[in-house]
mmCIF file of C-alpha atoms and ligand atoms in Angstrom:
data_model
loop_
_atom_site.group_PDB
_atom_site.id
_atom_site.type_symbol
_atom_site.label_atom_id
_atom_site.label_comp_id
_atom_site.label_asym_id
_atom_site.label_seq_id
_atom_site.Cartn_x
_atom_site.Cartn_y
_atom_site.Cartn_z
ATOM 1 C CA MET X 7 30.655 -9.569 -34.013
ATOM 2 C CA SER X 8 28.405 -8.688 -31.140
ATOM 3 C CA ILE X 9 30.001 -7.951 -27.754
ATOM 4 C CA THR X 10 28.601 -11.218 -26.314
ATOM 5 C CA GLU X 11 30.150 -13.136 -29.138
ATOM 6 C CA GLU X 12 33.330 -11.452 -28.748
ATOM 7 C CA LEU X 13 33.416 -12.032 -24.980
ATOM 8 C CA LYS X 14 32.745 -15.862 -25.514
ATOM 9 C CA ALA X 15 35.478 -16.136 -28.215
ATOM 10 C CA THR X 16 37.979 -14.178 -26.021
ATOM 11 C CA ALA X 17 37.260 -16.534 -23.066
ATOM 12 C CA LYS X 18 37.668 -19.560 -25.314
ATOM 13 C CA ALA X 19 40.831 -18.132 -26.745
ATOM 14 C CA MET X 20 42.299 -17.562 -23.279
ATOM 15 C CA VAL X 21 42.028 -21.291 -22.540
ATOM 16 C CA ALA X 22 42.999 -22.572 -25.967
ATOM 17 C CA GLU X 23 44.525 -26.138 -26.033
ATOM 18 C CA GLY X 24 47.921 -26.286 -24.296
ATOM 19 C CA LYS X 25 47.933 -22.554 -23.546
ATOM 20 C CA GLY X 26 47.961 -20.588 -20.201
ATOM 21 C CA ILE X 27 48.041 -17.045 -19.044
ATOM 22 C CA LEU X 28 51.055 -15.216 -17.825
ATOM 23 C CA ALA X 29 50.375 -13.000 -14.707
ATOM 24 C CA ALA X 30 52.804 -10.169 -14.968
ATOM 25 C CA ASP X 31 50.556 -7.770 -13.168
ATOM 26 C CA GLU X 32 52.688 -7.280 -10.109
ATOM 27 C CA SER X 33 51.905 -3.848 -8.548
ATOM 28 C CA PHE X 34 54.800 -1.410 -7.502
ATOM 29 C CA GLY X 35 55.104 -2.992 -3.977
ATOM 30 C CA THR X 36 55.329 -6.577 -5.173
ATOM 31 C CA ALA X 37 57.598 -5.993 -8.308
ATOM 32 C CA ASN X 38 59.846 -3.837 -6.109
ATOM 33 C CA LYS X 39 60.085 -6.453 -3.280
ATOM 34 C CA ARG X 40 61.091 -9.160 -5.829
ATOM 35 C CA PHE X 41 63.615 -6.958 -7.472
ATOM 36 C CA GLN X 42 65.082 -5.820 -4.166
ATOM 37 C CA LYS X 43 65.678 -9.544 -3.116
ATOM 38 C CA LEU X 44 67.861 -9.966 -6.151
ATOM 39 C CA GLY X 45 69.592 -6.608 -5.951
ATOM 40 C CA ILE X 46 67.791 -5.259 -8.995
ATOM 41 C CA PRO X 47 67.232 -1.420 -8.831
ATOM 42 C CA GLN X 48 63.598 -0.655 -8.152
ATOM 43 C CA THR X 49 62.949 1.904 -10.952
ATOM 44 C CA GLU X 50 60.125 2.378 -13.626
ATOM 45 C CA GLU X 51 62.897 1.729 -16.326
ATOM 46 C CA MET X 52 63.935 -1.557 -14.806
ATOM 47 C CA ARG X 53 60.304 -2.773 -14.447
ATOM 48 C CA ARG X 54 59.938 -1.764 -18.115
ATOM 49 C CA ALA X 55 62.991 -3.539 -19.205
ATOM 50 C CA TYR X 56 62.083 -6.685 -17.275
ATOM 51 C CA ARG X 57 58.669 -6.866 -18.862
ATOM 52 C CA GLU X 58 60.143 -6.282 -22.395
ATOM 53 C CA MET X 59 62.494 -9.116 -21.755
ATOM 54 C CA LEU X 60 59.430 -11.319 -21.061
ATOM 55 C CA PHE X 61 57.190 -10.126 -23.745
ATOM 56 C CA THR X 62 59.695 -10.372 -26.504
ATOM 57 C CA SER X 63 60.636 -13.987 -25.762
ATOM 58 C CA THR X 64 60.685 -15.921 -29.065
ATOM 59 C CA GLY X 65 57.930 -18.616 -29.284
ATOM 60 C CA MET X 66 56.040 -17.296 -26.157
ATOM 61 C CA ASN X 67 52.790 -17.408 -28.286
ATOM 62 C CA LYS X 68 52.929 -21.132 -28.576
ATOM 63 C CA PHE X 69 52.410 -21.638 -24.850
ATOM 64 C CA ILE X 70 50.955 -18.350 -23.641
ATOM 65 C CA SER X 71 47.395 -17.072 -24.645
ATOM 66 C CA GLY X 72 47.281 -13.877 -22.803
ATOM 67 C CA VAL X 73 49.269 -11.578 -20.338
ATOM 68 C CA ILE X 74 47.789 -9.864 -17.396
ATOM 69 C CA LEU X 75 49.397 -6.373 -17.153
ATOM 70 C CA PHE X 76 49.591 -3.813 -14.468
ATOM 71 C CA ASP X 77 48.449 -0.125 -15.020
ATOM 72 C CA GLU X 78 52.009 1.090 -15.272
ATOM 73 C CA THR X 79 52.918 -1.794 -17.837
ATOM 74 C CA ILE X 80 49.981 -1.255 -20.242
ATOM 75 C CA ARG X 81 51.236 2.354 -20.810
ATOM 76 C CA GLN X 82 54.817 1.233 -21.435
ATOM 77 C CA SER X 83 56.653 0.394 -24.716
ATOM 78 C CA THR X 84 59.792 -1.462 -25.919
ATOM 79 C CA LYS X 85 63.045 0.480 -26.028
ATOM 80 C CA GLU X 86 62.297 1.143 -29.647
ATOM 81 C CA GLY X 87 59.064 2.621 -28.693
ATOM 82 C CA VAL X 88 56.492 -0.067 -29.721
ATOM 83 C CA PRO X 89 53.699 -0.238 -27.060
ATOM 84 C CA PHE X 90 53.633 -3.466 -25.141
ATOM 85 C CA THR X 91 50.001 -4.094 -26.159
ATOM 86 C CA LYS X 92 51.069 -3.927 -29.878
ATOM 87 C CA VAL X 93 54.025 -6.354 -29.194
ATOM 88 C CA LEU X 94 51.488 -8.757 -27.742
ATOM 89 C CA LEU X 95 48.775 -8.551 -30.242
ATOM 90 C CA LYS X 96 51.298 -8.850 -33.063
ATOM 91 C CA ALA X 97 52.367 -12.190 -31.498
ATOM 92 C CA GLY X 98 48.621 -13.352 -31.326
ATOM 93 C CA ILE X 99 48.746 -12.796 -27.460
ATOM 94 C CA ILE X 100 45.689 -11.143 -25.793
ATOM 95 C CA PRO X 101 46.451 -8.254 -23.498
ATOM 96 C CA GLY X 102 44.602 -8.198 -19.990
ATOM 97 C CA ILE X 103 44.661 -5.837 -17.127
ATOM 98 C CA LYS X 104 44.537 -6.057 -13.369
ATOM 99 C CA LEU X 105 41.724 -4.024 -12.197
ATOM 100 C CA ASP X 106 41.708 -4.462 -8.398
ATOM 101 C CA ALA X 107 43.467 -1.951 -6.252
ATOM 102 C CA GLY X 108 44.840 -4.469 -3.830
ATOM 103 C CA ALA X 109 43.711 -6.191 -0.636
ATOM 104 C CA LYS X 110 43.230 -3.943 2.441
ATOM 105 C CA PRO X 111 42.293 -4.648 6.157
ATOM 106 C CA LEU X 112 38.522 -5.528 6.300
ATOM 107 C CA ALA X 113 36.899 -3.400 9.026
ATOM 108 C CA GLY X 114 35.224 -5.547 11.711
ATOM 109 C CA ALA X 115 37.178 -8.685 10.632
ATOM 110 C CA PRO X 116 40.523 -8.792 12.304
ATOM 111 C CA GLN X 117 43.325 -10.394 10.116
ATOM 112 C CA GLU X 118 41.097 -10.500 7.025
ATOM 113 C CA LEU X 119 41.307 -8.681 3.862
ATOM 114 C CA ILE X 120 38.913 -6.949 1.435
ATOM 115 C CA THR X 121 39.885 -6.129 -2.150
ATOM 116 C CA GLU X 122 39.255 -2.544 -3.277
ATOM 117 C CA GLY X 123 38.972 -0.843 -6.536
ATOM 118 C CA LEU X 124 35.248 -0.637 -7.549
ATOM 119 C CA ASP X 125 35.107 3.331 -7.529
ATOM 120 C CA GLY X 126 35.386 4.586 -10.991
ATOM 121 C CA LEU X 127 35.703 1.123 -12.400
ATOM 122 C CA ARG X 128 33.338 1.510 -15.359
ATOM 123 C CA GLU X 129 35.355 4.371 -16.675
ATOM 124 C CA ARG X 130 38.711 2.565 -16.137
ATOM 125 C CA ILE X 131 37.296 -0.445 -18.044
ATOM 126 C CA ALA X 132 36.469 1.742 -20.864
ATOM 127 C CA GLU X 133 39.897 3.303 -20.914
ATOM 128 C CA TYR X 134 41.661 -0.084 -20.815
ATOM 129 C CA TYR X 135 39.475 -1.345 -23.555
ATOM 130 C CA ASN X 136 40.393 1.298 -25.794
ATOM 131 C CA MET X 137 44.092 0.703 -25.044
ATOM 132 C CA GLY X 138 43.651 -2.887 -26.405
ATOM 133 C CA ALA X 139 42.886 -4.966 -23.226
ATOM 134 C CA ARG X 140 40.284 -7.821 -23.815
ATOM 135 C CA PHE X 141 40.264 -9.249 -20.412
ATOM 136 C CA ALA X 142 40.735 -8.340 -16.784
ATOM 137 C CA LYS X 143 41.682 -9.797 -13.266
ATOM 138 C CA TRP X 144 40.557 -9.113 -9.861
ATOM 139 C CA ARG X 145 42.007 -11.068 -6.872
ATOM 140 C CA ALA X 146 40.396 -11.589 -3.609
ATOM 141 C CA VAL X 147 42.429 -12.961 -0.652
ATOM 142 C CA ILE X 148 41.119 -15.541 1.708
ATOM 143 C CA THR X 149 43.079 -16.381 4.768
ATOM 144 C CA ILE X 150 42.785 -19.545 6.786
ATOM 145 C CA GLY X 151 43.306 -19.329 10.613
ATOM 146 C CA GLU X 152 41.641 -19.768 13.943
ATOM 147 C CA LYS X 153 37.961 -19.203 13.220
ATOM 148 C CA ILE X 154 38.661 -17.548 9.840
ATOM 149 C CA PRO X 155 37.591 -17.108 7.001
ATOM 150 C CA SER X 156 34.527 -15.445 8.451
ATOM 151 C CA LYS X 157 31.236 -15.272 6.548
ATOM 152 C CA LEU X 158 31.732 -11.583 6.368
ATOM 153 C CA CYS X 159 35.058 -11.845 4.642
ATOM 154 C CA LEU X 160 33.776 -14.459 2.126
ATOM 155 C CA GLN X 161 30.587 -12.539 1.407
ATOM 156 C CA ALA X 162 32.158 -9.156 1.107
ATOM 157 C CA ASN X 163 34.867 -10.401 -1.273
ATOM 158 C CA ALA X 164 32.330 -12.508 -3.353
ATOM 159 C CA ASP X 165 30.195 -9.328 -3.767
ATOM 160 C CA ALA X 166 33.147 -7.276 -4.777
ATOM 161 C CA LEU X 167 34.261 -10.096 -7.419
ATOM 162 C CA ALA X 168 30.746 -10.231 -8.720
ATOM 163 C CA ARG X 169 30.296 -6.402 -9.076
ATOM 164 C CA TYR X 170 33.677 -6.260 -10.854
ATOM 165 C CA ALA X 171 32.839 -9.207 -13.160
ATOM 166 C CA ALA X 172 29.413 -7.582 -14.102
ATOM 167 C CA LEU X 173 31.151 -4.315 -15.005
ATOM 168 C CA CYS X 174 33.666 -6.204 -17.143
ATOM 169 C CA ILE X 175 31.016 -7.923 -19.158
ATOM 170 C CA GLU X 176 29.242 -4.721 -19.674
ATOM 171 C CA GLY X 177 32.500 -2.980 -20.876
ATOM 172 C CA GLY X 178 33.664 -5.826 -23.062
ATOM 173 C CA LEU X 179 36.319 -7.296 -20.998
ATOM 174 C CA VAL X 180 36.389 -11.059 -19.997
ATOM 175 C CA PRO X 181 36.733 -11.172 -16.231
ATOM 176 C CA ILE X 182 39.144 -13.385 -14.555
ATOM 177 C CA VAL X 183 37.619 -14.077 -11.145
ATOM 178 C CA GLU X 184 40.449 -14.874 -8.603
ATOM 179 C CA PRO X 185 39.482 -15.854 -5.244
ATOM 180 C CA GLU X 186 42.859 -16.987 -3.656
ATOM 181 C CA VAL X 187 42.776 -19.064 -0.452
ATOM 182 C CA LEU X 188 46.258 -18.546 0.725
ATOM 183 C CA MET X 189 48.562 -21.540 1.434
ATOM 184 C CA ASP X 190 50.016 -19.924 4.550
ATOM 185 C CA GLY X 191 49.257 -21.726 7.883
ATOM 186 C CA ASN X 192 49.210 -25.106 9.298
ATOM 187 C CA GLN X 193 45.860 -26.303 7.748
ATOM 188 C CA THR X 194 45.468 -29.844 6.441
ATOM 189 C CA ILE X 195 44.438 -30.544 2.971
ATOM 190 C CA ALA X 196 41.056 -31.454 4.214
ATOM 191 C CA GLN X 197 40.683 -28.101 5.955
ATOM 192 C CA SER X 198 41.858 -26.291 2.860
ATOM 193 C CA LEU X 199 39.178 -28.232 0.792
ATOM 194 C CA GLU X 200 36.438 -27.111 3.212
ATOM 195 C CA VAL X 201 37.496 -23.491 2.918
ATOM 196 C CA HIS X 202 37.861 -23.677 -1.037
ATOM 197 C CA GLN X 203 34.386 -25.083 -1.255
ATOM 198 C CA GLU X 204 32.886 -22.576 0.856
ATOM 199 C CA THR X 205 34.623 -19.814 -0.931
ATOM 200 C CA LEU X 206 33.767 -21.089 -4.392
ATOM 201 C CA HIS X 207 30.021 -21.698 -3.564
ATOM 202 C CA THR X 208 29.930 -18.104 -2.164
ATOM 203 C CA VAL X 209 31.477 -16.735 -5.205
ATOM 204 C CA PHE X 210 29.359 -18.517 -7.754
ATOM 205 C CA GLU X 211 26.161 -17.572 -5.797
ATOM 206 C CA ARG X 212 27.073 -13.982 -6.055
ATOM 207 C CA LEU X 213 28.217 -14.177 -9.820
ATOM 208 C CA TYR X 214 24.775 -15.652 -10.405
ATOM 209 C CA LEU X 215 22.983 -12.975 -8.382
ATOM 210 C CA TYR X 216 24.876 -10.137 -10.395
ATOM 211 C CA ARG X 217 23.893 -11.853 -13.748
ATOM 212 C CA VAL X 218 27.419 -12.694 -14.793
ATOM 213 C CA PRO X 219 27.217 -15.118 -17.855
ATOM 214 C CA PHE X 220 29.416 -17.989 -16.825
ATOM 215 C CA GLU X 221 30.560 -18.715 -20.386
ATOM 216 C CA GLN X 222 32.014 -15.267 -20.711
ATOM 217 C CA MET X 223 34.249 -15.554 -17.598
ATOM 218 C CA ILE X 224 37.341 -17.530 -16.462
ATOM 219 C CA LEU X 225 37.940 -18.756 -12.898
ATOM 220 C CA LYS X 226 41.445 -18.343 -11.323
ATOM 221 C CA PRO X 227 41.441 -20.591 -8.287
ATOM 222 C CA SER X 228 44.159 -21.710 -5.962
ATOM 223 C CA MET X 229 44.862 -25.339 -5.616
ATOM 224 C CA VAL X 230 43.494 -27.396 -2.679
ATOM 225 C CA ILE X 231 46.808 -27.990 -0.899
ATOM 226 C CA SER X 232 48.239 -28.653 2.568
ATOM 227 C CA GLY X 233 49.215 -25.337 4.457
ATOM 228 C CA THR X 234 52.797 -24.475 4.182
ATOM 229 C CA ASP X 235 53.356 -25.128 7.984
ATOM 230 C CA CYS X 236 51.370 -28.300 8.094
ATOM 231 C CA ALA X 237 53.411 -31.257 9.276
ATOM 232 C CA GLU X 238 51.798 -33.591 6.718
ATOM 233 C CA GLN X 239 52.074 -32.573 3.069
ATOM 234 C CA ALA X 240 49.734 -34.062 0.786
ATOM 235 C CA SER X 241 50.999 -35.901 -2.282
ATOM 236 C CA VAL X 242 50.671 -34.695 -5.862
ATOM 237 C CA GLU X 243 47.972 -37.126 -6.588
ATOM 238 C CA ASP X 244 45.974 -36.038 -3.513
ATOM 239 C CA VAL X 245 46.252 -32.366 -4.571
ATOM 240 C CA ALA X 246 45.037 -33.262 -7.957
ATOM 241 C CA GLN X 247 42.104 -35.343 -6.652
ATOM 242 C CA LEU X 248 40.821 -32.840 -4.120
ATOM 243 C CA THR X 249 41.360 -29.787 -6.246
ATOM 244 C CA VAL X 250 39.264 -31.381 -9.016
ATOM 245 C CA LYS X 251 36.685 -32.668 -6.632
ATOM 246 C CA CYS X 252 36.239 -29.142 -5.275
ATOM 247 C CA LEU X 253 35.972 -27.675 -8.768
ATOM 248 C CA LEU X 254 33.363 -30.257 -9.754
ATOM 249 C CA ASP X 255 31.331 -29.631 -6.660
ATOM 250 C CA CYS X 256 31.328 -25.793 -7.167
ATOM 251 C CA VAL X 257 32.136 -24.623 -10.657
ATOM 252 C CA PRO X 258 29.318 -24.513 -13.304
ATOM 253 C CA SER X 259 29.986 -26.541 -16.422
ATOM 254 C CA SER X 260 29.366 -23.498 -18.706
ATOM 255 C CA VAL X 261 32.628 -21.742 -17.397
ATOM 256 C CA PRO X 262 35.174 -22.409 -20.251
ATOM 257 C CA GLY X 263 38.176 -22.743 -18.121
ATOM 258 C CA CYS X 264 39.887 -22.670 -14.769
ATOM 259 C CA VAL X 265 43.515 -21.168 -14.811
ATOM 260 C CA PHE X 266 45.255 -21.689 -11.522
ATOM 261 C CA LEU X 267 47.489 -19.370 -9.568
ATOM 262 C CA SER X 268 50.789 -20.890 -8.231
ATOM 263 C CA GLY X 269 50.447 -19.100 -4.901
ATOM 264 C CA GLY X 270 54.038 -19.623 -3.737
ATOM 265 C CA GLN X 271 54.465 -23.297 -4.889
ATOM 266 C CA SER X 272 57.849 -24.230 -6.242
ATOM 267 C CA ASP X 273 58.015 -24.059 -10.109
ATOM 268 C CA GLN X 274 58.195 -27.759 -10.532
ATOM 269 C CA LEU X 275 55.364 -28.548 -8.103
ATOM 270 C CA ALA X 276 52.977 -26.087 -9.639
ATOM 271 C CA THR X 277 53.601 -27.877 -13.041
ATOM 272 C CA ALA X 278 53.340 -31.350 -11.548
ATOM 273 C CA HIS X 279 50.035 -30.616 -9.788
ATOM 274 C CA LEU X 280 48.521 -29.270 -12.881
ATOM 275 C CA ASN X 281 49.670 -32.162 -15.012
ATOM 276 C CA ALA X 282 48.402 -34.675 -12.444
ATOM 277 C CA MET X 283 44.896 -33.131 -12.702
ATOM 278 C CA ASN X 284 44.964 -33.341 -16.569
ATOM 279 C CA VAL X 285 46.337 -36.877 -16.585
ATOM 280 C CA ILE X 286 43.896 -38.286 -13.971
ATOM 281 C CA PHE X 287 40.826 -36.510 -15.355
ATOM 282 C CA LYS X 288 41.530 -36.620 -19.086
ATOM 283 C CA GLY X 289 38.363 -36.362 -21.222
ATOM 284 C CA LYS X 290 36.241 -36.198 -17.949
ATOM 285 C CA LEU X 291 35.922 -32.486 -17.231
ATOM 286 C CA PRO X 292 33.468 -29.801 -18.530
ATOM 287 C CA TRP X 293 36.152 -27.113 -18.473
ATOM 288 C CA THR X 294 39.775 -26.641 -19.393
ATOM 289 C CA LEU X 295 42.332 -26.778 -16.638
ATOM 290 C CA SER X 296 45.429 -24.600 -17.327
ATOM 291 C CA PHE X 297 47.724 -21.969 -15.614
ATOM 292 C CA SER X 298 47.791 -18.278 -14.863
ATOM 293 C CA TYR X 299 51.045 -18.336 -13.007
ATOM 294 C CA GLY X 300 53.075 -15.408 -11.854
ATOM 295 C CA ARG X 301 56.005 -16.644 -9.754
ATOM 296 C CA ALA X 302 56.011 -20.162 -10.999
ATOM 297 C CA LEU X 303 56.491 -18.854 -14.587
ATOM 298 C CA GLN X 304 58.790 -15.904 -14.015
ATOM 299 C CA GLN X 305 60.934 -16.909 -10.909
ATOM 300 C CA ALA X 306 63.788 -18.624 -12.896
ATOM 301 C CA ALA X 307 63.826 -15.944 -15.568
ATOM 302 C CA MET X 308 64.149 -12.956 -12.951
ATOM 303 C CA GLN X 309 66.856 -14.823 -11.204
ATOM 304 C CA THR X 310 68.714 -15.219 -14.527
ATOM 305 C CA TRP X 311 68.082 -11.622 -15.811
ATOM 306 C CA LEU X 312 69.224 -9.771 -12.645
ATOM 307 C CA GLY X 313 68.613 -6.505 -14.368
ATOM 308 C CA LYS X 314 71.544 -7.038 -16.890
ATOM 309 C CA ASP X 315 71.203 -6.628 -20.702
ATOM 310 C CA ALA X 316 73.862 -9.477 -21.108
ATOM 311 C CA ASN X 317 71.560 -11.837 -19.407
ATOM 312 C CA VAL X 318 68.496 -11.179 -21.534
ATOM 313 C CA THR X 319 68.701 -14.243 -23.817
ATOM 314 C CA ALA X 320 69.426 -16.608 -21.012
ATOM 315 C CA ALA X 321 66.587 -15.095 -19.014
ATOM 316 C CA GLN X 322 64.142 -15.460 -21.965
ATOM 317 C CA LYS X 323 65.297 -19.168 -22.250
ATOM 318 C CA ALA X 324 64.404 -19.756 -18.659
ATOM 319 C CA PHE X 325 61.019 -18.176 -19.029
ATOM 320 C CA SER X 326 60.257 -20.120 -22.256
ATOM 321 C CA MET X 327 61.278 -23.375 -20.655
ATOM 322 C CA ARG X 328 58.650 -22.848 -17.777
ATOM 323 C CA ALA X 329 56.032 -21.740 -20.266
ATOM 324 C CA GLN X 330 56.730 -24.860 -22.457
ATOM 325 C CA LEU X 331 56.645 -27.206 -19.409
ATOM 326 C CA ASN X 332 53.366 -25.737 -18.095
ATOM 327 C CA SER X 333 51.908 -25.882 -21.602
ATOM 328 C CA ALA X 334 52.734 -29.665 -21.514
ATOM 329 C CA ALA X 335 51.095 -29.899 -18.043
ATOM 330 C CA ALA X 336 47.846 -28.391 -19.423
ATOM 331 C CA LEU X 337 47.809 -31.159 -21.930
ATOM 332 C CA GLY X 338 48.718 -33.777 -19.300
ATOM 333 C CA GLN X 339 51.947 -34.492 -21.086
ATOM 334 C CA TYR X 340 54.457 -33.288 -18.563
ATOM 335 C CA SER X 341 57.059 -35.508 -16.853
ATOM 336 C CA SER X 342 59.925 -34.596 -14.372
ATOM 337 C CA GLU X 343 62.321 -36.104 -16.962
ATOM 338 C CA MET X 344 61.413 -33.085 -19.305
ATOM 339 C CA GLU X 345 62.829 -30.656 -16.590
ATOM 340 C CA LYS X 346 66.345 -32.225 -17.222
ATOM 341 C CA ILE X 347 66.053 -32.179 -20.906
ATOM 342 C CA ALA X 348 64.912 -28.800 -21.148
ATOM 343 C CA SER X 349 67.601 -27.328 -18.846
ATOM 344 C CA ASN X 350 70.310 -29.136 -21.008
ATOM 345 C CA ASN X 351 69.097 -27.569 -24.195
HETATM 346 C C1 LIG R 30 48.264 -14.739 -6.465
HETATM 347 O O1 LIG R 30 48.880 -13.934 -7.188
HETATM 348 C C2 LIG R 30 48.617 -14.091 -8.657
HETATM 349 C C3 LIG R 30 49.201 -15.221 -9.293
HETATM 350 O O2 LIG R 30 50.573 -15.265 -9.067
HETATM 351 P P1 LIG R 30 51.406 -16.529 -8.480
HETATM 352 O O3 LIG R 30 51.139 -17.645 -9.370
HETATM 353 O O4 LIG R 30 52.827 -16.014 -8.250
HETATM 354 O O5 LIG R 30 50.643 -16.829 -7.086
HETATM 355 C C4 LIG R 30 49.122 -12.764 -9.333
HETATM 356 O O6 LIG R 30 48.440 -12.536 -10.612
HETATM 357 C C5 LIG R 30 49.170 -11.555 -8.482
HETATM 358 O O7 LIG R 30 47.850 -11.189 -8.276
HETATM 359 C C6 LIG R 30 50.067 -10.499 -9.120
HETATM 360 O O8 LIG R 30 51.294 -10.919 -8.912
HETATM 361 C C7 LIG R 30 49.819 -9.138 -8.496
HETATM 362 O O9 LIG R 30 50.035 -9.186 -6.980
HETATM 363 P P2 LIG R 30 49.901 -7.735 -6.298
HETATM 364 O O10 LIG R 30 49.966 -8.264 -4.864
HETATM 365 O O11 LIG R 30 51.065 -6.860 -6.559
HETATM 366 O O12 LIG R 30 48.641 -7.110 -6.677
#
């Protein structure tokens, strides 16, 4: 198979019917912050044990097509010494890798961020490909506030996303392009829509300029949603309508799929929003709509696990339940009733 055919096949497999992607690529700071909140020791061994708990959950491959790993994680193994990449591949799950080096303050643009990590990227891609990764992720962070996002922030981040994506294609990794518009703030859903549209137009213009073949990439967008501090919170139906309107306005039809981030939404709301989009627009969209959640897939499992071996089975059950419910949402077959049934099983 040529590299082009392999990239197309991988991108398709990542958004296979009823499947989504697990974002387990928390960097040291994020992973440690989440552990600290729950009183879990912040050590390399605990991060390894936690990821082993997730990756060895029975039946995960029915709902999850791929897992985004962090540099530390892609080099780790199970307690018995089986590399995590092998565990995933054996289960038919595609290993992916976070390639960005995090968002840092953008010089000249107070309160805004630019994602770093382009230096040496070609060599890092080759190394991860040889380790078994077949897709990658790069997250840009767009903040809404007074007079922001600036054009500078949107263009600088779109440029970095496009340069990253072009290097991934060259190196045989399907790029997940993740421009996250943060939910923080008091913006209305209409303001969120405007920022999402400008962000996605800028990103796709740059992807085109950098000759990224749209059918070999996946978009990981945020949902168009009211700001966390906005007095009026939009309904599930409005979020679904405006998010899909925005994607239809901005995302080329040759992109195989859009996999949402959860961005701090509650587990149930992230599932309900995805489901509503797939119910309302069933059979009418050019791309698949699925999930690439971090917190909305892992929260319940981490709270159950708490770093204790005795809790592994219960934590795996909590993780599988969220994976299953989000898989149902990706098919437009989820209902809130299923939450009760699943938690009683
Ligand atoms: C936005 O965060 C991504 C999706 O996770 P949520 O569904 O929880 O919003 C996620 O992949 C994120 O990029 C990783 O957790 C890594 O974050 P850091 O900040 O550690 O790079």
